[in-house]
Short mmCIF file of C-alpha atoms and ligand atoms in Angstrom, two decimals:
data_model
loop_
_atom_site.label_atom_id
_atom_site.label_comp_id
_atom_site.label_asym_id
_atom_site.label_seq_id
_atom_site.Cartn_x
_atom_site.Cartn_y
_atom_site.Cartn_z
CA UNK G 24 62.96 30.43 17.68
CA UNK G 25 63.54 30.20 13.94
CA UNK G 26 63.82 26.45 14.26
CA UNK G 27 60.55 26.27 16.17
CA UNK G 28 58.77 28.19 13.42
CA UNK G 29 60.26 25.89 10.81
CA UNK G 30 59.05 22.88 12.75
CA UNK G 31 55.59 24.42 12.92
CA UNK G 32 55.63 24.95 9.17
CA UNK G 33 56.63 21.33 8.57
CA UNK G 34 53.89 20.05 10.86
CA UNK G 35 51.38 22.25 9.06
CA UNK G 36 52.57 21.04 5.68
CA UNK G 37 52.33 17.41 6.77
CA UNK G 38 48.84 18.00 8.11
CA UNK G 39 47.79 19.67 4.85
CA UNK G 40 49.14 16.79 2.78
CA UNK G 41 47.42 14.28 5.06
CA UNK G 42 44.16 16.19 4.74
CA UNK G 43 44.48 16.25 0.97
CA UNK G 44 45.23 12.54 0.78
CA UNK G 45 42.27 11.80 3.04
CA UNK G 46 39.92 13.91 0.93
CA UNK G 47 41.06 12.25 -2.29
CA UNK G 48 40.68 8.77 -0.82
CA UNK G 49 37.26 9.58 0.65
CA UNK G 50 36.00 11.07 -2.62
CA UNK G 51 37.35 8.19 -4.61
CA UNK G 52 35.56 5.83 -2.29
CA UNK G 53 32.14 7.48 -2.62
CA UNK G 54 32.56 7.61 -6.33
CA UNK G 55 33.42 3.95 -6.60
CA UNK G 56 30.60 3.08 -4.20
CA UNK G 57 28.19 4.94 -6.39
CA UNK G 58 29.52 3.09 -9.38
CA UNK G 59 28.98 -0.20 -7.64
CA UNK G 60 25.36 0.64 -6.77
CA UNK G 61 24.87 1.91 -10.28
CA UNK G 62 25.95 -1.41 -11.69
CA UNK G 63 24.09 -3.47 -9.14
CA UNK G 64 20.52 -4.32 -9.98
CA UNK G 65 18.12 -2.06 -8.09
CA UNK G 66 15.41 -4.03 -6.33
CA UNK G 67 12.31 -1.96 -5.64
CA UNK G 68 10.67 -2.68 -2.30
CA UNK G 69 6.92 -3.12 -2.70
CA UNK G 70 4.84 -3.15 0.49
CA UNK G 71 1.27 -4.05 1.34
CA UNK G 72 -0.91 -4.89 4.32
CA UNK G 73 -1.60 -8.53 3.50
CA UNK G 74 -5.00 -9.31 5.03
CA UNK G 75 -6.94 -7.89 2.10
CA UNK G 76 -8.01 -10.71 -0.22
CA UNK G 77 -8.27 -11.02 -3.17
CA UNK G 78 -5.89 -8.05 -3.56
CA UNK G 79 -3.12 -9.04 -1.09
CA UNK G 80 -3.06 -11.93 1.33
CA UNK G 81 -0.83 -14.72 2.55
CA UNK G 82 -1.13 -18.01 0.72
CA UNK G 83 -1.73 -20.48 3.55
CA UNK G 84 0.28 -23.21 1.85
CA UNK G 85 3.37 -21.24 0.86
CA UNK G 86 3.06 -18.44 3.47
CA UNK G 87 3.93 -16.02 0.64
CA UNK G 88 2.09 -12.80 -0.06
CA UNK G 89 -0.01 -13.11 -3.19
CA UNK G 90 -3.14 -11.59 -4.74
CA UNK G 91 -4.37 -9.43 -7.61
CA UNK G 92 -2.27 -6.37 -6.67
CA UNK G 93 0.84 -8.49 -6.22
CA UNK G 94 0.47 -10.31 -9.55
CA UNK G 95 -0.31 -7.00 -11.23
CA UNK G 96 2.70 -5.13 -9.84
CA UNK G 97 4.91 -8.09 -10.77
CA UNK G 98 3.54 -8.07 -14.32
CA UNK G 99 4.10 -4.30 -14.54
CA UNK G 100 7.65 -4.72 -13.22
CA UNK G 101 8.35 -7.36 -15.83
CA UNK G 102 7.04 -5.10 -18.61
CA UNK G 103 9.16 -2.19 -17.37
CA UNK G 104 12.29 -4.20 -16.61
CA UNK G 105 12.15 -3.48 -12.87
CA UNK G 106 13.05 -5.94 -10.11
CA UNK G 107 10.63 -6.00 -7.18
CA UNK G 108 10.45 -7.67 -3.80
CA UNK G 109 7.26 -7.86 -1.76
CA UNK G 110 6.90 -7.25 1.97
CA UNK G 111 4.08 -6.89 4.49
CA UNK G 112 3.48 -3.85 6.73
CA UNK G 113 0.64 -2.36 8.77
CA UNK G 114 -1.70 -0.29 6.59
CA UNK G 115 -1.04 2.84 8.64
CA UNK G 116 2.74 2.28 8.32
CA UNK G 117 2.77 2.25 4.50
CA UNK G 118 2.73 5.99 3.78
CA UNK G 119 5.31 6.87 6.48
CA UNK G 120 7.58 4.08 5.16
CA UNK G 121 7.27 5.43 1.63
CA UNK G 122 8.08 8.93 2.81
CA UNK G 123 11.05 7.69 4.84
CA UNK G 124 12.36 5.81 1.82
CA UNK G 125 12.35 2.38 3.48
CA UNK G 126 9.96 1.14 0.77
CA UNK G 127 9.58 2.26 -2.86
CA UNK G 128 6.06 1.29 -3.89
CA UNK G 129 2.74 0.77 -2.08
CA UNK G 130 0.59 -1.94 -3.66
CA UNK G 131 -2.11 -2.34 -1.06
CA UNK G 132 -5.58 -1.67 -2.43
CA UNK G 133 -4.92 1.96 -1.63
CA UNK G 134 -7.69 4.30 -2.68
CA UNK G 135 -6.63 7.38 -4.59
CA UNK G 136 -7.92 10.43 -2.72
CA UNK G 137 -7.12 14.09 -2.44
CA UNK G 138 -5.69 13.98 1.06
CA UNK G 139 -3.29 11.11 0.26
CA UNK G 140 -2.29 12.71 -3.04
CA UNK G 141 -0.66 15.48 -1.00
CA UNK G 142 1.58 12.89 0.67
CA UNK G 143 2.31 10.39 -2.11
CA UNK G 144 2.16 10.20 -5.90
CA UNK G 145 -0.38 7.75 -7.32
CA UNK G 146 -0.27 5.88 -10.61
CA UNK G 147 -3.29 5.86 -12.89
CA UNK G 148 -6.16 3.91 -11.25
CA UNK G 149 -5.78 0.15 -11.66
CA UNK G 150 -9.15 -1.01 -10.32
CA UNK G 151 -12.61 0.25 -9.34
CA UNK G 152 -13.84 -0.49 -5.84
CA UNK G 153 -15.93 1.07 -3.09
CA UNK G 154 -17.07 0.66 0.50
CA UNK G 155 -19.76 -1.69 1.73
CA UNK G 156 -21.57 -2.18 5.01
CA UNK G 157 -21.58 -5.67 6.52
CA UNK G 158 -23.47 -7.05 9.51
CA UNK G 159 -24.10 -10.46 11.08
CA UNK G 160 -26.39 -12.63 8.98
CA UNK G 161 -28.85 -12.81 11.86
CA UNK G 162 -29.06 -9.01 12.15
CA UNK G 163 -32.52 -7.87 11.03
CA UNK G 164 -32.32 -4.24 12.17
CA UNK G 165 -29.42 -2.84 10.13
CA UNK G 166 -30.50 -2.91 6.50
CA UNK G 167 -28.50 0.06 5.27
CA UNK G 168 -26.37 3.03 6.36
CA UNK G 169 -29.56 4.72 7.59
CA UNK G 170 -29.92 2.15 10.37
CA UNK G 171 -26.54 2.79 12.00
CA UNK G 172 -27.91 5.01 14.78
CA UNK G 173 -26.28 4.12 18.13
CA UNK G 174 -24.18 1.27 16.71
CA UNK G 175 -20.62 0.03 17.21
CA UNK G 176 -18.78 -0.09 13.87
CA UNK G 177 -15.47 -1.84 13.15
CA UNK G 178 -12.91 -0.65 10.61
CA UNK G 179 -9.27 -1.13 9.63
CA UNK G 180 -6.89 1.55 10.84
CA UNK G 181 -6.04 4.32 8.39
CA UNK G 182 -8.50 3.25 5.71
CA UNK G 183 -11.25 5.04 3.83
CA UNK G 184 -13.65 2.78 5.78
CA UNK G 185 -12.29 4.26 9.00
CA UNK G 186 -12.75 7.76 7.62
CA UNK G 187 -16.36 7.01 6.68
CA UNK G 188 -17.13 5.50 10.10
CA UNK G 189 -15.56 8.45 11.91
CA UNK G 190 -17.62 10.87 9.83
CA UNK G 191 -20.77 8.95 10.80
CA UNK G 192 -19.70 9.19 14.44
CA UNK G 193 -19.07 12.91 14.20
CA UNK G 194 -22.51 13.29 12.67
CA UNK G 195 -23.89 11.74 15.86
CA UNK G 196 -25.08 8.56 14.11
CA UNK G 197 -22.54 5.83 14.93
CA UNK G 198 -21.92 5.53 18.68
CA UNK G 199 -18.46 3.94 18.66
CA UNK G 200 -15.79 3.21 16.05
CA UNK G 201 -13.55 0.24 16.82
CA UNK G 202 -10.29 0.23 14.92
CA UNK G 203 -8.33 -2.93 14.10
CA UNK G 204 -4.96 -3.51 12.43
CA UNK G 205 -6.02 -6.35 10.17
CA UNK G 206 -9.16 -7.22 8.22
CA UNK G 207 -9.33 -10.82 9.43
CA UNK G 208 -9.64 -9.63 13.03
CA UNK G 209 -12.40 -7.16 12.27
CA UNK G 210 -14.35 -9.80 10.36
CA UNK G 211 -13.90 -12.20 13.29
CA UNK G 212 -15.18 -9.54 15.71
CA UNK G 213 -18.28 -9.05 13.57
CA UNK G 214 -18.84 -12.79 13.41
CA UNK G 215 -18.52 -12.98 17.21
CA UNK G 216 -20.96 -10.11 17.64
CA UNK G 217 -18.65 -7.77 19.56
CA UNK G 218 -19.45 -5.08 16.97
CA UNK G 219 -22.67 -4.36 15.06
CA UNK G 220 -21.23 -3.61 11.63
CA UNK G 221 -18.07 -3.41 9.53
CA UNK G 222 -17.27 -0.78 6.92
CA UNK G 223 -14.74 -2.16 4.48
CA UNK G 224 -14.02 -2.41 0.76
CA UNK G 225 -16.82 -4.33 -0.99
CA UNK G 226 -14.76 -6.88 -3.00
CA UNK G 227 -12.76 -7.75 0.12
CA UNK G 228 -15.79 -8.29 2.35
CA UNK G 229 -17.34 -10.36 -0.47
CA UNK G 230 -14.18 -12.49 -0.56
CA UNK G 231 -14.29 -13.07 3.22
CA UNK G 232 -17.92 -14.19 2.94
CA UNK G 233 -17.08 -16.47 0.00
CA UNK G 234 -14.09 -17.97 1.80
CA UNK G 235 -15.90 -19.10 4.93
CA UNK G 236 -17.39 -16.15 6.83
CA UNK G 237 -20.93 -17.26 6.03
CA UNK G 238 -22.20 -15.74 9.27
CA UNK G 239 -21.77 -12.26 7.70
CA UNK G 240 -23.83 -10.46 5.05
CA UNK G 241 -23.52 -7.25 3.04
CA UNK G 242 -26.45 -4.85 3.38
CA UNK G 243 -27.63 -1.81 1.42
CA UNK G 244 -26.02 -0.23 -1.59
CA UNK G 245 -22.24 0.33 -1.93
CA UNK G 246 -21.47 3.37 0.26
CA UNK G 247 -19.26 5.10 -2.31
CA UNK G 248 -17.10 4.40 -5.35
CA UNK G 249 -13.31 4.41 -5.15
CA UNK G 250 -10.34 3.59 -7.34
CA UNK G 251 -7.04 2.04 -6.24
CA UNK G 252 -3.63 3.25 -7.36
CA UNK G 253 -0.06 2.19 -6.68
CA UNK G 254 1.82 4.86 -4.75
CA UNK G 255 5.41 6.11 -4.88
CA UNK G 256 7.15 8.83 -2.87
CA UNK G 257 6.43 12.39 -4.00
CA UNK G 258 8.65 13.46 -6.86
CA UNK G 259 9.68 9.95 -8.00
CA UNK G 260 8.54 10.84 -11.48
CA UNK G 261 10.72 8.36 -13.33
CA UNK G 262 9.50 5.38 -11.31
CA UNK G 263 5.91 6.62 -11.58
CA UNK G 264 6.22 6.89 -15.35
CA UNK G 265 7.60 3.34 -15.58
CA UNK G 266 4.70 2.00 -13.50
CA UNK G 267 2.12 3.86 -15.59
CA UNK G 268 3.68 2.70 -18.87
CA UNK G 269 3.85 -0.87 -17.56
CA UNK G 270 0.23 -0.74 -16.37
CA UNK G 271 -0.90 0.42 -19.80
CA UNK G 272 0.98 -2.42 -21.48
CA UNK G 273 -0.38 -5.03 -19.05
CA UNK G 274 -3.91 -3.76 -19.73
CA UNK G 275 -3.36 -3.92 -23.48
CA UNK G 276 -1.64 -7.32 -23.55
CA UNK G 277 -4.54 -9.28 -22.10
CA UNK G 278 -2.65 -9.98 -18.88
CA UNK G 279 -4.89 -7.59 -16.90
CA UNK G 280 -8.06 -9.38 -18.07
CA UNK G 281 -6.43 -12.67 -17.14
CA UNK G 282 -5.75 -11.43 -13.59
CA UNK G 283 -9.34 -10.15 -13.17
CA UNK G 284 -10.51 -13.63 -14.06
CA UNK G 285 -7.94 -15.39 -11.87
CA UNK G 286 -9.14 -13.49 -8.80
CA UNK G 287 -12.83 -13.64 -9.79
CA UNK G 288 -13.10 -9.86 -10.00
CA UNK G 289 -15.94 -8.48 -12.15
CA UNK G 290 -15.31 -6.98 -15.58
CA UNK G 291 -16.66 -3.59 -14.41
CA UNK G 292 -13.81 -3.38 -11.88
CA UNK G 293 -11.57 -2.50 -14.83
CA UNK G 294 -11.09 1.30 -14.95
CA UNK G 295 -10.89 1.41 -18.78
N1 LIG E 28 -9.16 1.01 -0.06
C1 LIG E 28 -9.09 1.31 1.33
C2 LIG E 28 -8.16 2.48 1.56
O1 LIG E 28 -7.38 2.82 0.72
C3 LIG E 28 -8.63 0.14 2.16
C4 LIG E 28 -7.31 -0.43 1.80
C5 LIG E 28 -6.82 -1.47 2.77
N2 LIG E 28 -5.79 -2.23 2.19
C6 LIG E 28 -5.18 -3.29 2.78
N3 LIG E 28 -4.27 -3.93 2.11
N4 LIG E 28 -5.53 -3.62 3.97
O2 LIG E 28 -8.16 3.09 2.60
#
């Protein structure tokens, strides 16, 4: 009996020691892992929906994502000593990816608005933009927003253009809103005549017209004015600060003006 108890005590002691050793090893491991990551260079994942020229699009020759936003975020990263890598995603997947932590920065012509500001943190505005209405060149009936009664309007999913079109539908004006994943497809649908109009960001629609979609035209006045910001996950104040500081420096250094010119964006697009 006594011996049995002794054996039990030994087993318990051995188990305790094993447990202790395991804990120490495990802790040591996390610590050293953390050290390793700390020493490794952090590469910030920047994502965009790349059918939005001149802000983000695939260069047909290199197949790489390029554009005003991409050059700008790279210039900001250089100023702030950050490493970035660019990837493409669906526009409606950007905010969830940021919130899930699978990406660090959205650089995708994203308009700063109240609703989104509850989900992400925006930098200072980096460009002025706004929505425009486009129709087929041969269309003589739709001359402005007022003529959208009973029409079929195409938009990109999750955008401010989609929001505007849905509001027009709820108001009983637009008959149907057709939602597409990419801007090239919605422009192609308009060119084919499967939809009556497109609501999209003005500089982007202008770029599509300039780069070959001559069967499309912009009608009426810009539908609103918007400003784009880069977005980070809520509470990433340090990263946000670095991006804002970098943006300020890029604007001061002349690099920003250079990029406006490179992408043929007007001087009044600069939110000075
Ligand atoms: N500015 C609009 C918005 O924020 C459209 C952005 C679309 N961007 C893109 N890369 N497709 O909703």
